[in-house]
């Protein structure tokens, strides 16, 4: 049997990449480097020789909308609030059974009459959050591409259409999803990459590309461990932000004519796995 041992790293691909996105969304052009040529996340504002402040800490907290399938996604929202920091509006699209128990306060006896008010209030909160997408510096999504449930699929499609419109107007979008295929969905037209027919393990990252956005970010030590569709550039305007081989997934960027930009993250955790028995 194959065995492995892993260690969690304090750096997270999600935190590092999104921090750079937020910095640049708040201050001027989406891509900008410091005088040293390094990514703004790694740059420091020097108040004195012994006191270096990360550049991101010198900026006002950005406003972020974070859409996730389920409430456990708020763990990553809390990382944003703590690490950047950011003002994050977190909106789960759906509820699980245990959440129903708590929200309805009836863990043993729960009917439609109990869940209906929760669904109604949740939908109202979602609509309120989506009403003016231009108020957010960055929008992050961690949602499924589609659903076999007709109502859920319609809701996902409607949300994706709004996101596409916002990006075409100049908005900034981060898409997190290691396993979905966005082909034939509204989001496909602004995605920086498209799924191939091949699935692959991505168990390491060979570092950042020399693109001004990712230059200097230490992806070679953040680690990676995902399995899902292998993505490739959606068109000639899409560029990789990491240097993995073409048979492994990479982070992708797309810039639209109106100034809007989409970044695709295939992974959100910083982990390295040391495999035994040559099974990697």
XYZ file of C-alpha atoms in Angstrom:
280
model
C 0.000 0.000 0.000
C 1.250 3.444 -0.840
C 1.999 5.605 2.159
C 2.776 9.278 2.427
C 3.398 11.906 5.037
C 2.624 15.556 4.660
C 3.430 18.825 6.341
C 1.378 21.980 6.181
C 3.240 25.154 5.283
C 2.476 28.569 6.678
C 2.390 30.006 3.175
C -0.766 29.290 1.196
C -1.087 29.637 -2.569
C -4.485 31.136 -1.918
C -3.233 33.780 0.507
C -0.139 34.713 -1.511
C -1.852 35.026 -4.886
C -4.987 36.705 -3.611
C -2.953 39.175 -1.563
C -1.214 40.282 -4.742
C -4.543 40.573 -6.556
C -6.061 42.675 -3.805
C -3.062 44.995 -3.552
C -3.129 45.738 -7.240
C -6.885 46.053 -7.461
C -6.880 48.761 -4.806
C -3.865 50.699 -6.070
C -3.831 51.701 -9.712
C -3.123 49.177 -12.474
C -3.795 45.539 -11.780
C -0.158 44.706 -12.417
C 2.551 46.798 -10.868
C 5.935 45.950 -9.434
C 7.988 47.636 -6.773
C 11.181 49.522 -7.570
C 13.073 46.282 -7.019
C 11.021 44.512 -9.682
C 9.503 42.116 -7.147
C 5.837 41.360 -6.624
C 4.114 43.934 -4.383
C 3.303 41.186 -1.874
C 7.029 40.687 -1.293
C 7.945 44.376 -1.355
C 8.368 46.294 1.897
C 7.794 49.863 2.956
C 10.878 50.787 4.946
C 10.283 53.044 7.941
C 13.815 52.324 9.117
C 16.636 49.888 8.527
C 15.342 47.603 11.269
C 11.603 48.013 10.552
C 10.233 46.501 7.327
C 6.462 46.602 6.783
C 4.927 44.414 4.051
C 3.581 46.610 1.276
C 0.112 45.092 1.565
C -0.092 46.344 5.153
C 0.341 49.962 4.028
C -2.820 49.938 1.868
C -6.441 50.470 2.943
C -8.370 47.193 3.463
C -9.856 46.127 0.117
C -13.497 45.100 -0.245
C -13.937 41.485 -1.295
C -16.980 39.428 -2.230
C -16.409 35.730 -1.620
C -19.003 33.345 -3.093
C -18.754 29.703 -2.026
C -20.934 26.630 -2.430
C -21.110 25.962 1.310
C -20.303 27.652 4.610
C -16.992 25.792 5.299
C -15.480 28.052 2.649
C -15.487 30.843 5.206
C -12.296 29.346 6.636
C -10.469 30.838 3.659
C -12.374 34.091 4.028
C -11.049 34.307 7.582
C -7.522 33.892 6.242
C -8.081 36.894 3.991
C -9.414 38.945 6.881
C -6.418 38.047 9.009
C -3.549 38.039 6.501
C -4.193 40.984 4.215
C -6.403 42.257 6.019
C -9.539 42.606 3.886
C -13.188 43.473 4.382
C -14.757 40.250 3.159
C -18.435 39.687 2.426
C -18.867 35.917 2.535
C -21.944 34.383 0.906
C -22.647 30.613 0.896
C -25.020 29.602 -1.890
C -26.402 26.430 -0.316
C -26.845 24.791 3.089
C -25.976 21.316 4.362
C -28.008 19.135 6.707
C -26.072 20.082 9.844
C -26.455 23.759 8.980
C -30.200 23.278 8.690
C -30.252 21.808 12.190
C -28.580 24.883 13.647
C -30.326 27.511 11.543
C -33.777 26.063 12.184
C -33.032 25.157 15.806
C -34.749 21.803 15.332
C -32.080 19.107 15.147
C -34.568 16.218 15.418
C -37.736 17.520 13.768
C -37.389 19.834 10.794
C -39.873 20.361 7.993
C -40.417 22.625 5.000
C -42.088 25.231 7.190
C -38.826 25.500 9.169
C -36.424 25.655 6.219
C -38.472 28.023 4.049
C -37.656 31.195 6.071
C -33.959 30.301 6.068
C -33.952 29.804 2.309
C -35.813 33.077 1.825
C -33.421 35.071 4.024
C -30.389 33.425 2.451
C -31.594 34.270 -1.051
C -32.271 37.862 -0.007
C -28.738 38.174 1.379
C -27.302 36.766 -1.853
C -29.290 39.205 -3.970
C -28.231 42.098 -1.761
C -24.570 41.092 -2.132
C -24.856 40.750 -5.921
C -26.860 43.942 -6.447
C -23.805 46.169 -6.996
C -20.727 44.141 -7.892
C -18.793 47.294 -8.753
C -18.436 48.092 -5.030
C -15.983 45.200 -4.602
C -12.299 45.476 -5.440
C -12.098 41.731 -6.042
C -14.653 38.927 -6.366
C -13.654 35.388 -5.405
C -15.676 32.335 -6.369
C -15.379 28.792 -5.110
C -18.528 27.362 -6.647
C -19.423 24.448 -8.892
C -19.580 25.011 -12.621
C -23.048 23.444 -12.830
C -25.452 21.136 -11.018
C -27.746 18.253 -11.935
C -30.432 19.902 -9.784
C -32.457 22.208 -12.039
C -32.969 24.972 -9.470
C -29.356 24.934 -8.314
C -28.108 24.922 -11.896
C -30.265 27.929 -12.745
C -28.963 29.826 -9.714
C -25.349 29.033 -10.640
C -25.959 30.133 -14.229
C -27.524 33.438 -13.152
C -24.618 34.190 -10.809
C -22.057 33.380 -13.503
C -23.776 35.729 -15.959
C -23.516 38.585 -13.461
C -19.850 37.817 -12.856
C -19.124 37.789 -16.589
C -20.790 41.183 -16.994
C -18.783 42.631 -14.104
C -15.456 41.375 -15.472
C -16.273 42.763 -18.910
C -16.876 46.120 -17.220
C -13.396 46.012 -15.664
C -13.893 43.889 -12.558
C -11.335 41.489 -11.062
C -12.294 37.852 -10.509
C -10.507 34.944 -8.817
C -11.867 31.485 -9.662
C -10.960 28.653 -7.291
C -11.872 25.179 -8.460
C -9.552 22.189 -8.890
C -12.079 19.790 -10.375
C -14.841 21.482 -12.389
C -15.126 21.876 -16.133
C -16.530 25.305 -17.008
C -17.102 24.463 -20.675
C -20.612 25.363 -21.863
C -21.207 27.632 -18.862
C -21.477 31.446 -18.905
C -18.149 31.721 -17.082
C -16.305 29.973 -19.934
C -16.112 33.158 -22.000
C -13.913 34.947 -19.448
C -11.950 32.002 -18.026
C -8.170 32.183 -18.541
C -7.993 28.457 -19.199
C -10.090 25.552 -20.418
C -10.240 21.928 -19.370
C -8.736 19.231 -21.565
C -9.896 15.616 -21.703
C -6.975 14.630 -19.454
C -7.000 14.477 -15.646
C -3.771 14.900 -13.732
C -2.144 15.027 -10.309
C -0.334 18.263 -9.519
C 1.911 17.507 -6.566
C 4.470 20.290 -6.818
C 5.059 23.760 -8.198
C 8.287 24.690 -9.965
C 8.008 28.377 -9.102
C 6.604 31.608 -10.471
C 6.909 32.807 -14.038
C 8.584 36.131 -14.798
C 5.237 37.840 -15.314
C 5.104 41.098 -13.299
C 2.188 39.768 -11.285
C 3.816 36.578 -10.007
C 7.522 37.426 -10.247
C 9.268 36.728 -6.960
C 6.448 34.813 -5.287
C 7.837 31.631 -3.657
C 5.579 29.040 -5.270
C 8.388 26.496 -5.249
C 7.948 26.173 -1.474
C 4.178 26.555 -1.077
C 3.504 23.035 -2.303
C 0.531 21.546 -4.114
C -1.568 18.398 -4.024
C -4.612 18.254 -6.303
C -6.238 15.939 -8.816
C -8.530 17.231 -11.523
C -8.869 18.209 -15.183
C -5.689 19.428 -16.853
C -6.183 23.023 -17.944
C -4.610 24.838 -20.876
C -4.756 28.444 -22.095
C -8.204 29.452 -23.309
C -6.660 31.643 -26.044
C -3.507 33.583 -26.895
C -4.298 36.332 -24.369
C -4.039 33.914 -21.422
C -0.725 33.485 -19.622
C 0.496 31.061 -16.943
C 1.662 32.513 -13.635
C 3.541 29.398 -12.507
C 6.175 27.282 -14.262
C 4.861 23.729 -13.948
C 5.301 21.452 -16.926
C 2.477 21.368 -19.448
C 1.226 18.017 -18.087
C 0.643 19.582 -14.660
C -1.776 22.339 -13.702
C -0.698 25.950 -13.386
C -2.161 29.257 -12.230
C -3.594 31.240 -15.153
C -4.376 34.879 -15.918
C -6.563 36.484 -18.570
C -6.888 40.206 -19.306
C -9.945 41.329 -21.257
C -10.074 44.339 -23.617
C -12.101 46.377 -21.114
C -9.478 45.966 -18.395
C -11.233 43.210 -16.479
C -9.098 40.276 -15.354
C -9.642 36.701 -14.277
C -7.202 34.512 -12.356
C -7.696 30.758 -12.049
C -6.324 28.906 -8.998
C -6.143 25.125 -9.218
C -5.152 24.883 -5.544
C -5.747 26.886 -2.389
C -3.664 25.144 0.261
C 0.090 25.159 0.814
C 1.154 21.555 1.385
C 3.943 19.258 0.278
C 3.640 15.494 0.144
C 6.607 13.154 0.347
C 5.625 9.977 -1.457
C 6.942 6.501 -0.703
C 7.490 3.569 -3.070
C 8.163 5.820 -6.057
C 4.438 6.332 -6.523
C 4.515 10.042 -7.350
